[in-house]
């Protein structure tokens, strides 16, 4: 019952309304000079005099709120919208209908996250992967409002994705173990980058991961709609986008960690929580290692992508090798149960 909100859009919606209602009541009935304690639950907090934002303990409540929000949104798009659209468009088989809903959610989320990420990076000195700016003005503890909101909302999305795996809200794929490893590394990178004030490099990694997912989920939707020619063209575009964003740009970031770490100002090359600096020399390896692990996982998936692309070009068949048979009766019923 405690986790009903993870699978029930109505229960999640009720939780989402609690802080909103409480904030409204406080606004109308509390003294006007009293700070509203409910606002930081759904709005970023700790505004500085210059209009930027610093970290706050309220950030944990903010992330928790949006974990519930993404659970609500996922149920809405996967169960209520995605399934109906799938059936209307002629998708057959319970498993495929469920997967269509999941990819609808992925397409909506990653499209929005990519556009938001581009908007945020456009305001930063790191625009278009100007890697030296990751380090030169460290520490980056004062964040633009869009950057802080973007970072924490992304964190909430990935925490919710971990819940999806742990609670088995989606039928496990053949690469389940790799996916678990990916999510663990991602949560780790999000946490330390935010705590250690290296959010500029974190934002660049976010964007490089999100954009390819837009094209991947779109290709999957075309696959479920049996649009063979369109899905092969989409797959080719996706492969190019994946190559550029998840390998070229990510390796560029890795190179920056290796070769440009010395651009960190000497005054910030020590561990001093009171000053917001956490980048002594030994932290270089601490940053490089998990990012390299993420790149290795991406290489694993890249090999599968290339295999699918070659097969598609030679045989006009484009099938995701990570997927189990989505038309099997037992698996379909199981997937159906998890969404209801």
Short mmCIF file of C-alpha atoms in Angstrom, two decimals, residues 124-319:
data_model
loop_
_atom_site.label_atom_id
_atom_site.label_comp_id
_atom_site.label_asym_id
_atom_site.label_seq_id
_atom_site.Cartn_x
_atom_site.Cartn_y
_atom_site.Cartn_z
CA UNK A 124 26.09 28.42 -19.85
CA UNK A 125 29.76 28.99 -20.73
CA UNK A 126 29.93 25.30 -21.70
CA UNK A 127 27.79 25.82 -24.85
CA UNK A 128 28.45 23.61 -27.38
CA UNK A 129 30.74 21.42 -25.26
CA UNK A 130 33.30 24.11 -24.53
CA UNK A 131 34.99 21.71 -22.14
CA UNK A 132 37.49 24.10 -20.57
CA UNK A 133 34.55 25.89 -18.93
CA UNK A 134 33.87 22.75 -16.89
CA UNK A 135 36.84 23.70 -14.72
CA UNK A 136 37.98 27.31 -15.09
CA UNK A 137 35.49 28.98 -12.74
CA UNK A 138 35.08 26.11 -10.29
CA UNK A 139 33.29 25.81 -7.87
CA UNK A 140 29.94 26.17 -9.61
CA UNK A 141 27.87 26.22 -6.44
CA UNK A 142 25.67 29.17 -7.51
CA UNK A 143 23.35 27.89 -10.25
CA UNK A 144 21.08 29.59 -12.74
CA UNK A 145 17.45 28.80 -11.85
CA UNK A 146 16.93 26.72 -15.01
CA UNK A 147 20.09 24.73 -14.31
CA UNK A 148 19.10 23.86 -10.76
CA UNK A 149 15.55 22.89 -11.73
CA UNK A 150 16.80 20.87 -14.72
CA UNK A 151 19.37 19.03 -12.61
CA UNK A 152 16.97 18.08 -9.84
CA UNK A 153 14.11 17.10 -12.15
CA UNK A 154 16.52 14.85 -14.05
CA UNK A 155 17.64 13.34 -10.75
CA UNK A 156 14.00 12.61 -9.89
CA UNK A 157 13.46 10.93 -13.25
CA UNK A 158 16.39 8.58 -12.73
CA UNK A 159 15.38 7.73 -9.16
CA UNK A 160 11.95 6.84 -10.53
CA UNK A 161 13.61 4.70 -13.23
CA UNK A 162 15.45 2.80 -10.49
CA UNK A 163 12.09 2.17 -8.81
CA UNK A 164 10.76 0.84 -12.13
CA UNK A 165 13.61 -1.68 -12.18
CA UNK A 166 13.45 -2.63 -8.50
CA UNK A 167 9.66 -3.05 -8.49
CA UNK A 168 9.74 -4.73 -11.92
CA UNK A 169 7.15 -2.37 -13.35
CA UNK A 170 8.48 -3.26 -16.79
CA UNK A 171 9.14 -6.76 -18.07
CA UNK A 172 12.94 -7.33 -17.81
CA UNK A 173 14.89 -7.35 -21.06
CA UNK A 174 17.90 -9.48 -21.92
CA UNK A 175 20.23 -6.62 -20.96
CA UNK A 176 18.63 -6.24 -17.52
CA UNK A 177 21.95 -6.52 -15.65
CA UNK A 178 23.60 -3.91 -17.85
CA UNK A 179 20.60 -1.64 -17.35
CA UNK A 180 20.87 -1.99 -13.56
CA UNK A 181 24.58 -1.13 -13.77
CA UNK A 182 23.79 1.87 -15.97
CA UNK A 183 21.18 3.21 -13.55
CA UNK A 184 23.49 2.74 -10.54
CA UNK A 185 26.34 4.59 -12.27
CA UNK A 186 23.94 7.33 -13.39
CA UNK A 187 22.57 7.92 -9.87
CA UNK A 188 26.12 7.95 -8.52
CA UNK A 189 27.26 10.52 -11.11
CA UNK A 190 24.21 12.71 -10.50
CA UNK A 191 24.70 12.66 -6.73
CA UNK A 192 28.40 13.45 -6.53
CA UNK A 193 28.35 16.01 -9.35
CA UNK A 194 25.61 17.97 -7.57
CA UNK A 195 27.13 17.68 -4.12
CA UNK A 196 30.64 18.57 -5.34
CA UNK A 197 29.55 21.56 -7.42
CA UNK A 198 30.51 20.22 -10.84
CA UNK A 199 27.04 20.66 -12.31
CA UNK A 200 28.30 22.08 -15.61
CA UNK A 201 29.95 18.81 -16.59
CA UNK A 202 26.93 16.93 -15.27
CA UNK A 203 24.57 18.96 -17.44
CA UNK A 204 26.69 18.21 -20.50
CA UNK A 205 26.54 14.48 -19.76
CA UNK A 206 22.76 14.64 -19.25
CA UNK A 207 22.26 16.22 -22.67
CA UNK A 208 24.56 13.78 -24.46
CA UNK A 209 22.59 10.87 -23.02
CA UNK A 210 19.09 12.25 -23.60
CA UNK A 211 19.16 13.26 -27.27
CA UNK A 212 19.86 9.75 -28.66
CA UNK A 213 17.00 8.36 -26.57
CA UNK A 214 14.54 10.55 -28.50
CA UNK A 215 15.50 8.85 -31.76
CA UNK A 216 15.68 5.42 -30.17
CA UNK A 217 12.18 5.57 -28.69
CA UNK A 218 10.82 6.99 -31.96
CA UNK A 219 12.39 4.10 -33.89
CA UNK A 220 10.82 1.64 -31.46
CA UNK A 221 7.40 3.22 -31.94
CA UNK A 222 7.77 2.86 -35.72
CA UNK A 223 8.78 -0.76 -35.18
CA UNK A 224 5.62 -1.53 -33.19
CA UNK A 225 3.58 0.15 -35.93
CA UNK A 226 5.25 -2.15 -38.52
CA UNK A 227 6.39 0.84 -40.58
CA UNK A 228 9.34 -1.07 -42.01
CA UNK A 229 10.90 1.48 -44.36
CA UNK A 230 10.42 4.38 -41.98
CA UNK A 231 11.90 2.48 -39.04
CA UNK A 232 15.04 1.57 -41.00
CA UNK A 233 15.59 5.21 -41.98
CA UNK A 234 14.92 6.21 -38.37
CA UNK A 235 17.34 3.55 -37.15
CA UNK A 236 20.09 4.89 -39.42
CA UNK A 237 19.54 8.44 -38.14
CA UNK A 238 19.46 7.15 -34.56
CA UNK A 239 22.78 5.34 -35.06
CA UNK A 240 24.43 8.53 -36.29
CA UNK A 241 22.99 10.58 -33.41
CA UNK A 242 24.04 7.92 -30.87
CA UNK A 243 27.57 7.84 -32.31
CA UNK A 244 27.95 11.60 -32.07
CA UNK A 245 26.34 12.21 -28.68
CA UNK A 246 27.09 9.10 -26.66
CA UNK A 247 30.56 8.43 -27.99
CA UNK A 248 32.17 11.47 -29.61
CA UNK A 249 30.84 13.99 -27.08
CA UNK A 250 31.21 11.66 -24.10
CA UNK A 251 34.78 10.78 -25.05
CA UNK A 252 35.39 14.52 -25.43
CA UNK A 253 34.18 14.96 -21.84
CA UNK A 254 36.42 12.10 -20.70
CA UNK A 255 39.35 13.73 -22.49
CA UNK A 256 38.58 16.96 -20.66
CA UNK A 257 38.64 15.17 -17.29
CA UNK A 258 42.01 13.65 -18.24
CA UNK A 259 43.69 16.62 -19.95
CA UNK A 260 41.98 19.77 -18.64
CA UNK A 261 41.55 18.97 -14.96
CA UNK A 262 44.57 21.19 -14.27
CA UNK A 263 42.44 24.19 -15.30
CA UNK A 264 40.76 24.03 -11.89
CA UNK A 265 41.95 27.20 -10.08
CA UNK A 266 44.75 26.43 -7.59
CA UNK A 267 42.67 28.00 -4.82
CA UNK A 268 39.96 25.36 -5.43
CA UNK A 269 42.21 22.29 -5.59
CA UNK A 270 41.50 21.12 -2.08
CA UNK A 271 38.72 19.46 -0.12
CA UNK A 272 36.89 22.20 1.76
CA UNK A 273 33.12 21.77 2.22
CA UNK A 274 32.89 25.19 3.87
CA UNK A 275 34.28 26.80 0.70
CA UNK A 276 32.34 24.51 -1.63
CA UNK A 277 35.50 23.06 -3.18
CA UNK A 278 35.95 19.32 -3.59
CA UNK A 279 38.55 18.89 -6.32
CA UNK A 280 41.96 17.93 -4.92
CA UNK A 281 44.23 16.14 -7.39
CA UNK A 282 43.06 12.66 -6.39
CA UNK A 283 39.47 13.53 -7.37
CA UNK A 284 40.47 13.40 -11.04
CA UNK A 285 40.44 9.60 -11.02
CA UNK A 286 37.28 9.57 -8.92
CA UNK A 287 35.51 11.53 -11.68
CA UNK A 288 37.09 9.71 -14.62
CA UNK A 289 36.38 6.14 -13.48
CA UNK A 290 32.54 6.14 -13.31
CA UNK A 291 32.33 8.17 -16.51
CA UNK A 292 34.57 5.63 -18.24
CA UNK A 293 32.33 2.85 -16.89
CA UNK A 294 29.33 4.62 -18.41
CA UNK A 295 31.15 4.82 -21.73
CA UNK A 296 31.88 1.07 -21.62
CA UNK A 297 28.19 0.36 -21.07
CA UNK A 298 27.37 2.60 -24.01
CA UNK A 299 29.92 0.67 -26.10
CA UNK A 300 28.12 -2.56 -25.22
CA UNK A 301 24.81 -1.14 -26.46
CA UNK A 302 26.53 0.43 -29.47
CA UNK A 303 27.64 -3.01 -30.63
CA UNK A 304 24.01 -4.16 -30.49
CA UNK A 305 22.86 -1.06 -32.36
CA UNK A 306 25.40 -1.62 -35.15
CA UNK A 307 24.40 -5.26 -35.43
CA UNK A 308 20.74 -4.29 -35.76
CA UNK A 309 21.59 -1.62 -38.35
CA UNK A 310 23.66 -4.00 -40.49
CA UNK A 311 20.90 -6.60 -40.38
CA UNK A 312 18.32 -3.95 -41.31
CA UNK A 313 20.33 -2.78 -44.30
CA UNK A 314 20.98 -6.33 -45.53
CA UNK A 315 17.64 -7.97 -44.79
CA UNK A 316 15.21 -5.09 -44.16
CA UNK A 317 14.62 -6.53 -40.67
CA UNK A 318 15.25 -4.25 -37.69
CA UNK A 319 14.66 -6.05 -34.39
#
